[in-house]
Coordinates of C-alpha atoms in Angstrom, one line a residue:
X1 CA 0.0 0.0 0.0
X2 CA 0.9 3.2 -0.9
X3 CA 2.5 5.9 2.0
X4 CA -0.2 8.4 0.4
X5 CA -2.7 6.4 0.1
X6 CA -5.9 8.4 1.7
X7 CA -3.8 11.2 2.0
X8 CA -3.9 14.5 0.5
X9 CA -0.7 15.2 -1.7
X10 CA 1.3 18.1 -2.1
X11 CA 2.8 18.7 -5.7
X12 CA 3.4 20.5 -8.4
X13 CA 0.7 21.8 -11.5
X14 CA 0.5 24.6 -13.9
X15 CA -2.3 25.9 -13.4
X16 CA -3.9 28.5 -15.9
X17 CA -5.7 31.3 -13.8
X18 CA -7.0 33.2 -16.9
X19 CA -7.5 33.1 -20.3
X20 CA -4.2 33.5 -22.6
X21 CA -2.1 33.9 -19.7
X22 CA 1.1 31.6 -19.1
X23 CA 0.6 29.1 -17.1
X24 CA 1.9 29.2 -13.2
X25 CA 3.8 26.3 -11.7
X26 CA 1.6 26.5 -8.2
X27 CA 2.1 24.0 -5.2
X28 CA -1.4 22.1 -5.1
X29 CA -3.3 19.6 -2.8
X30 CA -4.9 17.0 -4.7
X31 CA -6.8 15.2 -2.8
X32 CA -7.3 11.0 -2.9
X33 CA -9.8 9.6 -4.9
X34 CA -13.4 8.8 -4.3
X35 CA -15.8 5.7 -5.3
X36 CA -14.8 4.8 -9.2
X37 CA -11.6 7.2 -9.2
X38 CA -7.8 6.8 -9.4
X39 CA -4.8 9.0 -8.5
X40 CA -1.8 8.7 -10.9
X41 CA 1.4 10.2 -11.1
X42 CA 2.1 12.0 -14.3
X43 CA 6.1 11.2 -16.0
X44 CA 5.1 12.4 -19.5
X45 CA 2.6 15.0 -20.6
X46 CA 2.6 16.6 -24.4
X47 CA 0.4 19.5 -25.3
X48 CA -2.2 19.0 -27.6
X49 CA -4.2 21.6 -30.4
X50 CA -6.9 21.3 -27.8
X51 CA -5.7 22.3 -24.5
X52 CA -4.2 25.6 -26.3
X53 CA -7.8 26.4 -27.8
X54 CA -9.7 26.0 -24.3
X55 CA -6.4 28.1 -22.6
X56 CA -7.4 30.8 -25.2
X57 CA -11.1 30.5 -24.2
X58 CA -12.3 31.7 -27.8
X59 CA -15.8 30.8 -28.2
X60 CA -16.7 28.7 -25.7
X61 CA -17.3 28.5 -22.1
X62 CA -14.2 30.1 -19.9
X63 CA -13.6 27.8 -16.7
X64 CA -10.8 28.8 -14.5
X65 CA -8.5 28.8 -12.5
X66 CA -8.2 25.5 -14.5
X67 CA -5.3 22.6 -14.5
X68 CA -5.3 21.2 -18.5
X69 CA -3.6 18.6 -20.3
X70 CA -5.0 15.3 -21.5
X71 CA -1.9 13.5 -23.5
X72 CA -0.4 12.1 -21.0
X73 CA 1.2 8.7 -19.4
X74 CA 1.4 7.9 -16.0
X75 CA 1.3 5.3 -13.0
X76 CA -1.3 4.7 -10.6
X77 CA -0.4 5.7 -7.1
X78 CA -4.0 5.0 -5.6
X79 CA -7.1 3.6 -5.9
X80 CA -10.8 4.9 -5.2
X81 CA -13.8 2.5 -3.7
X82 CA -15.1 0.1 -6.6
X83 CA -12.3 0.2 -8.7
X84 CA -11.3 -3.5 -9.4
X85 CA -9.2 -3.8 -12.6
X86 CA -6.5 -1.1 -11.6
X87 CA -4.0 -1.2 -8.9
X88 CA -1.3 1.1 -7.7
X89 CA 1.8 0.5 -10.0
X90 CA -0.4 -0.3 -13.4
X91 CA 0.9 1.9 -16.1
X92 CA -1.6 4.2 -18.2
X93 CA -2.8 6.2 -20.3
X94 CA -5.5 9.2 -19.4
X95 CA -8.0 9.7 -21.9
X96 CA -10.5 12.6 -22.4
X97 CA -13.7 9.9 -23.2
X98 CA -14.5 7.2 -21.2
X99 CA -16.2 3.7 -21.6
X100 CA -17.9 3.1 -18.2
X101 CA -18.6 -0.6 -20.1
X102 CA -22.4 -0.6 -19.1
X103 CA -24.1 1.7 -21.1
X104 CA -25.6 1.5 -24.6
X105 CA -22.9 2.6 -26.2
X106 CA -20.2 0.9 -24.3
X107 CA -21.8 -2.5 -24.8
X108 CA -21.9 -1.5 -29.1
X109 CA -19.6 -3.1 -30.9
X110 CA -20.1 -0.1 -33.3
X111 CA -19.7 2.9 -31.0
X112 CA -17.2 4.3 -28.2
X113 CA -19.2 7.6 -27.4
X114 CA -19.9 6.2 -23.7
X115 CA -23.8 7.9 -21.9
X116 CA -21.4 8.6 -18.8
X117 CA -17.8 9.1 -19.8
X118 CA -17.9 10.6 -23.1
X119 CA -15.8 14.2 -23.1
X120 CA -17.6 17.7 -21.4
X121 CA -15.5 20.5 -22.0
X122 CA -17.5 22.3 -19.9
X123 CA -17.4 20.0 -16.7
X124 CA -14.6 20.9 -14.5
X125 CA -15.1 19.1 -11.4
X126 CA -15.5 14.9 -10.9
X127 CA -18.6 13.3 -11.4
X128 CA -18.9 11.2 -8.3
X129 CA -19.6 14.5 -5.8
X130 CA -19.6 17.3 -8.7
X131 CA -16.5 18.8 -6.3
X132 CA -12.6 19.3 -8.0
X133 CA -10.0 16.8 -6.0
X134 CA -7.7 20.4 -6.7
X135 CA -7.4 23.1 -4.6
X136 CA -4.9 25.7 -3.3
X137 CA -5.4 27.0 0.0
X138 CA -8.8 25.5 0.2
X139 CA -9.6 27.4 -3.4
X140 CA -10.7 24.9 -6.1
X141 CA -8.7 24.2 -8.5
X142 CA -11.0 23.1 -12.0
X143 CA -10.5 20.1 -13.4
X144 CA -10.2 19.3 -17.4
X145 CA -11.8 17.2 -19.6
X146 CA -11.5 14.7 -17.0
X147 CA -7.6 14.3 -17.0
X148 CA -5.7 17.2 -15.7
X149 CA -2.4 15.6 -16.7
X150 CA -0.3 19.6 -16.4
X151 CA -0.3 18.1 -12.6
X152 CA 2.7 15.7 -10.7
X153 CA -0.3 13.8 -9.8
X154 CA -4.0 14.1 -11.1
X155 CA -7.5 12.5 -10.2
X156 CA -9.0 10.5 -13.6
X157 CA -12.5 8.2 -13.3
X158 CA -11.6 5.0 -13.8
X159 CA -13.5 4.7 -16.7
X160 CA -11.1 7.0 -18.7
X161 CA -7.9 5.4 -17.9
X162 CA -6.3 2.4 -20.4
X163 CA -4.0 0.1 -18.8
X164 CA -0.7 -0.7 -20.9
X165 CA 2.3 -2.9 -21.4
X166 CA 4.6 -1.4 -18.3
X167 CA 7.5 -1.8 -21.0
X168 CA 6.1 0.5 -23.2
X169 CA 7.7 4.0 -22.9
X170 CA 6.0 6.7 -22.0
X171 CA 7.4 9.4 -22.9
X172 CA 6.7 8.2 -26.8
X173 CA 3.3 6.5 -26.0
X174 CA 1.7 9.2 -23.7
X175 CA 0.6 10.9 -27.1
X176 CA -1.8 8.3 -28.2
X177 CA -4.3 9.7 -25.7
X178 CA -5.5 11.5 -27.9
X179 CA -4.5 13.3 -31.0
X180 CA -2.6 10.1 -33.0
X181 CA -4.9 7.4 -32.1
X182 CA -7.5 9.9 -33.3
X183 CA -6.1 10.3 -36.6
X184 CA -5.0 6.7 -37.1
X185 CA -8.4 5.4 -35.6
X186 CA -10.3 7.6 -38.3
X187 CA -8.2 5.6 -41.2
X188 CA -7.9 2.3 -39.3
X189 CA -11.4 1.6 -38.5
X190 CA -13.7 4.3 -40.0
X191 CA -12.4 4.5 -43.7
X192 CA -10.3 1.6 -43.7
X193 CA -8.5 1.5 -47.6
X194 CA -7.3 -1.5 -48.9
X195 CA -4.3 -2.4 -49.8
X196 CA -3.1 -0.5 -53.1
X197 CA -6.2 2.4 -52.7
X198 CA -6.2 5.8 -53.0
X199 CA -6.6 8.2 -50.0
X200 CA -6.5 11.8 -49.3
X201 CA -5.5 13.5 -46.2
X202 CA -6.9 17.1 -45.3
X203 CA -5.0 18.9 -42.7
X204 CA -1.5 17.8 -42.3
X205 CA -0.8 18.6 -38.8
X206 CA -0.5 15.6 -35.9
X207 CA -3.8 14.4 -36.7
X208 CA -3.7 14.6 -40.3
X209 CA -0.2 12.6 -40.5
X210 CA -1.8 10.2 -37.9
X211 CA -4.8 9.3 -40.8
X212 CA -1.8 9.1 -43.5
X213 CA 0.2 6.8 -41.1
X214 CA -3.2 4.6 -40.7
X215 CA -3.4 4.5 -44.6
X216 CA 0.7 3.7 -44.8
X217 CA 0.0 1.1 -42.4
X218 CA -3.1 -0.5 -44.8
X219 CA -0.7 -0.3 -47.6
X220 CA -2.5 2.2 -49.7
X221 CA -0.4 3.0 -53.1
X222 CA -1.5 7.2 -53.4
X223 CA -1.7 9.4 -50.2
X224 CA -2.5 12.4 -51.2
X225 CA -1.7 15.2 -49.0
X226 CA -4.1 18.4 -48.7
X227 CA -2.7 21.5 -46.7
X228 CA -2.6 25.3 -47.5
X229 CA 0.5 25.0 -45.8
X230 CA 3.1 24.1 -48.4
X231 CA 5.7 24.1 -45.4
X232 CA 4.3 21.0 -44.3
X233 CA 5.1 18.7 -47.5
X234 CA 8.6 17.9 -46.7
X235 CA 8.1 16.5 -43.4
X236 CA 4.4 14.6 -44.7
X237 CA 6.7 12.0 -46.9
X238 CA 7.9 10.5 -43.4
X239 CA 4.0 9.4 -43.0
X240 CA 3.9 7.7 -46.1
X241 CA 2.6 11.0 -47.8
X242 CA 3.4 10.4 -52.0
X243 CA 1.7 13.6 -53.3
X244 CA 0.5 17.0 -52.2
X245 CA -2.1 19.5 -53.3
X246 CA -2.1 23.3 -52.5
X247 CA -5.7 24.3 -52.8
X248 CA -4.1 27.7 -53.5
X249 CA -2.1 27.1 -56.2
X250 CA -5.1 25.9 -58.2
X251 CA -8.1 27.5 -59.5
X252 CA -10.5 25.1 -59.4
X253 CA -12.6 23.5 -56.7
X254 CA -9.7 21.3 -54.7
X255 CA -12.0 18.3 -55.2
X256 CA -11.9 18.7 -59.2
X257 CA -8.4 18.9 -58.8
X258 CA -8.5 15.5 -56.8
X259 CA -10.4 14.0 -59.1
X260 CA -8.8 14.6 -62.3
X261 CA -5.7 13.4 -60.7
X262 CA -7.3 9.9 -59.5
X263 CA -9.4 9.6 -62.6
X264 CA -12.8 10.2 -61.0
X265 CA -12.0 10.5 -57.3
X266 CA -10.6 8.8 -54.7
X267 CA -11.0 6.0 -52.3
X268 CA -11.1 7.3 -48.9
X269 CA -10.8 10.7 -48.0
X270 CA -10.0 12.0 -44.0
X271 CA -10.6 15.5 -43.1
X272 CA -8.4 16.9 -40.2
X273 CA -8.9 20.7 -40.6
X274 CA -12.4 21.7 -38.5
X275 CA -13.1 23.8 -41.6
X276 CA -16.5 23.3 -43.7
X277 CA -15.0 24.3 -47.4
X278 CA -12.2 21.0 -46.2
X279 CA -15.1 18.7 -45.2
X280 CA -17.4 19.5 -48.4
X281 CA -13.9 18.7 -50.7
X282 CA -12.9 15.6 -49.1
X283 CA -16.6 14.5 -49.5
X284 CA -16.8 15.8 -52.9
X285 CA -13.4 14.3 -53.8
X286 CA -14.0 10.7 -53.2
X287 CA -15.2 8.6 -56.4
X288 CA -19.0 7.2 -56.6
X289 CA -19.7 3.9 -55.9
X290 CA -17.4 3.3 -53.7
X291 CA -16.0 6.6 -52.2
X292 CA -15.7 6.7 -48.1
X293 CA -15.3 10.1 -46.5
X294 CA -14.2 10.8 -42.8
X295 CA -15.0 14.0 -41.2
X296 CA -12.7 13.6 -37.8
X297 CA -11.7 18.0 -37.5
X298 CA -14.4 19.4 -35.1
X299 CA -16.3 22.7 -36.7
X300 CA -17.6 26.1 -35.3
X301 CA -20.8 25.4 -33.7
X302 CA -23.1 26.5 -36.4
X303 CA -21.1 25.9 -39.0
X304 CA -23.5 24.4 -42.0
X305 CA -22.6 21.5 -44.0
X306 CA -23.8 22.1 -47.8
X307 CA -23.5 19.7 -50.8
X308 CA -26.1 17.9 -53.3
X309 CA -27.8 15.1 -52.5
X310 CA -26.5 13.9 -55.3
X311 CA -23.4 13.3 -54.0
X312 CA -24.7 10.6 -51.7
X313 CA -27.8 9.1 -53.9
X314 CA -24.1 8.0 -56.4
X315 CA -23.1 5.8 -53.6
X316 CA -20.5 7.9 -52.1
X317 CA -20.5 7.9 -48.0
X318 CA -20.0 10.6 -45.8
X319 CA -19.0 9.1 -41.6
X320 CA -17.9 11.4 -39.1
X321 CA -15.3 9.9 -36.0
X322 CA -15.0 10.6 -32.5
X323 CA -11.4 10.3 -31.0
X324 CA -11.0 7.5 -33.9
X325 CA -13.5 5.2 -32.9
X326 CA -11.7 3.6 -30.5
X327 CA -12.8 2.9 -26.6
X328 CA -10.4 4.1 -24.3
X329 CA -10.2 0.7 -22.2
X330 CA -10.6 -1.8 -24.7
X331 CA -9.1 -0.6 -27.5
X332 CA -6.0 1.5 -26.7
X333 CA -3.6 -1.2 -25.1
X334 CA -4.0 -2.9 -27.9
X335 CA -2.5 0.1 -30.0
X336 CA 0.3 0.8 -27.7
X337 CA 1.4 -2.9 -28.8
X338 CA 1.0 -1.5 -32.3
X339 CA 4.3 0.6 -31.5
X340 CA 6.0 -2.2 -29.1
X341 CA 5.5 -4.6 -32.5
X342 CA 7.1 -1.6 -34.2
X343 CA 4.0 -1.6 -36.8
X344 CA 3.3 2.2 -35.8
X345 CA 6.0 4.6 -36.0
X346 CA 5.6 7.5 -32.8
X347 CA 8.9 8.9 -32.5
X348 CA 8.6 10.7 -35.6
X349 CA 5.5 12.9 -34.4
X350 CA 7.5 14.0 -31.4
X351 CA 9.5 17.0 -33.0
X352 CA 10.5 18.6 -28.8
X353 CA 11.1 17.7 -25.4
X354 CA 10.6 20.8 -22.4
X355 CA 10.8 20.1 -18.3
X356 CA 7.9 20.7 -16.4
X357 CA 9.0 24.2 -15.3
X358 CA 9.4 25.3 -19.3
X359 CA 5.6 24.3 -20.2
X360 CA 5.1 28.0 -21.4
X361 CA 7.5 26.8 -24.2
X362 CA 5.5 24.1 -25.3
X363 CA 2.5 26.7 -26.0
X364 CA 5.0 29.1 -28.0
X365 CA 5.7 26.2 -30.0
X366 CA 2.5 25.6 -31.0
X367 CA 1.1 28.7 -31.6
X368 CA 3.6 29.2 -33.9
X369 CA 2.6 26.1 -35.6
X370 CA 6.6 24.2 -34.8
X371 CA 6.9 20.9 -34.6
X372 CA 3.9 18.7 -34.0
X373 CA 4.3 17.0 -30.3
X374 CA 6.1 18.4 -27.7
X375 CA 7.0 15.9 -24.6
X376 CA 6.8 17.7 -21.1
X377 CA 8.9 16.0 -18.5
X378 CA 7.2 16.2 -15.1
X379 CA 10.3 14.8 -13.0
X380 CA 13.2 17.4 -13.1

């Protein structure tokens, strides 16, 4: 048994106090977890697209003083009332959804979008007592997303934590909490080419280059690369990229431009970008009869999706994905072998490494659009 377990602990967490503001490394309590909850120690964080957009607070709810971060890896320290299948020592990985295994979806071999568990943005205390296991000086500290993994140690349900292989690393497999396994899902198990298609790829940042690592993986013979960012090209090939299309050197409709180059369209299409005029192309782009297209990039909130029916009565299908289709408890241990069987490349998406006390850097680096993961080292 654990010297802390039961106890409150004292560590270290960046907590952001405002929106756009840099983060402050604060001492906080975090306090042991209740029925269905666990306590893990954070070693490896990385910062994801999403925690910077909630940090900036730009259209949507602002909750703070908030702890963020949910790519992460860690090792349990304690255990809550009910919890069964973890125990202190385990190895995981937080994760922003859940599967709480009973509910509708849960028990669907189709879905992963758990009744329970599935993310709230929103929400930034625990579910059990709707109270945050944060505070400083007897001030909550919100929680986020669930996970909260810019803390030394954090409170996650149970429900949203995947046990892995202890000799996995994780400092390389923390990021498939969320951004990779979202991209590679989408491809994997949404669109899923086969062997010697074609595929396009909007949006070639981390989750764009996951979905073109899910269609090198299937063996696909074109990927076809989609960014306004011609910057990006270069470093695409490493995914299996083989060609690349500017929408803005063109000027024509992207999609004709895809389908003149695949005579008529082409297999499977994933769109990474958020951005309507992306998801109507990669619809637009795939070739009837047989054409999938994935939406996984997450839109403005009334945002309007516009094409002909047309488009769908010539047998072409349009599926959206959440967080690749893949259940958090289930699915992702079996992905972290992926890596250990060296089937899925991940050092390649992890372009920087900062300590904990340089986490400001990490956001630099992204709002500049460097790199594509940056590892954060909680023990310095």
């Amino acid at each position: 048994m654990s010297s802390t377990n039961n106890q409150v602990i004292r560590c270290k967490a960046a907590v952001a106090w405002e929106a756009g503001k840099p983060l402050v490394i604060e001492e906080v309590e975090v306090a042991p977890p209740q029925k269905m909850e666990v306590r893990i120690k954070i070693l490896f964080t990385s910062l994801c697209h999403t925690d910077v957009y909630f940090w900036e607070a730009k259209g949507q709810n602002p909750v703070f003083p908030r702890i963020l971060g949910h790519e992460a890896g860690g090792v349990v320290e304690s255990v809550g009332e009910g919890v069964t299948d973890l125990q202190p020592g385990d190895h995981v990985l937080p994760v922003f959804t859940g599967e709480c295994k009973d509910c509708a979806h849960c028990k669907s071999e189709e879905s992963n979008m758990c009744d329970l568990l599935r993310i709230n943005t929103d929400r930034g205390v625990m579910i059990h007592d709707q109270k945050s296991r944060f505070s400083i000086n007897g001030k909550p500290i919100f929680h986020f997303v669930g996970t909260s993994t810019f803390s030394e140690y954090t409170v996650v349900h149970v429900g949203c934590l995947a046990k892995i292989n202890p000799l996995a690393p994780l400092d390389k497999v923390c990021i498939l909490s969320c951004g990779i396994s979202t991209g590679l899902g989408a491809t994997l198990n949404v669109a899923k080419p086969k062997k010697g298609s074609s595929v396009a790829i909007f949006g070639l940042g981390a989750v764009g280059l996951a979905a073109a690592e899910g269609a090198r993986i299937t063996g696909a013979s074109r990927i076809i690369g989609v960014d306004l960012n011609a910057n990006r090209f270069e470093l695409a090939k490493k995914f299996g990229v083989t060609e690349f299309v500017n929408p803005k050197d063109h000027k024509k409709p992207v999609q004709e431009v895809i389908a003149e180059m695949t005579n008529g369209g082409v297999d499977r299409s994933v769109e990474c970008t958020g951005h309507i005029d992306a998801m109507i192309s990669a619809f637009e782009c795939v070739h009837d009869g047989w054409g999938v297209a994935v939406l996984v990039g997450v839109p403005h909130k009334d945002a309007v999706f516009k094409t002909s029916p047309l488009n769908l009565l010539n047998e072409r299908t349009l599926k959206g994905t959440f967080f690749g289709n893949y259940k958090p408890r289930s699915d992702i241990p079996s992905v972290v072998e992926k890596y250990m069987n060296k089937e899925l490349e991940l050092e390649k998406f992890i372009t920087h490494e900062v300590p904990f006390s340089e986490i400001n850097k990490a956001f630099d680096l992204m709002l500049k659009g460097e790199g594509l993961r940056c590892i954060i080292r909680m023990g310095e």
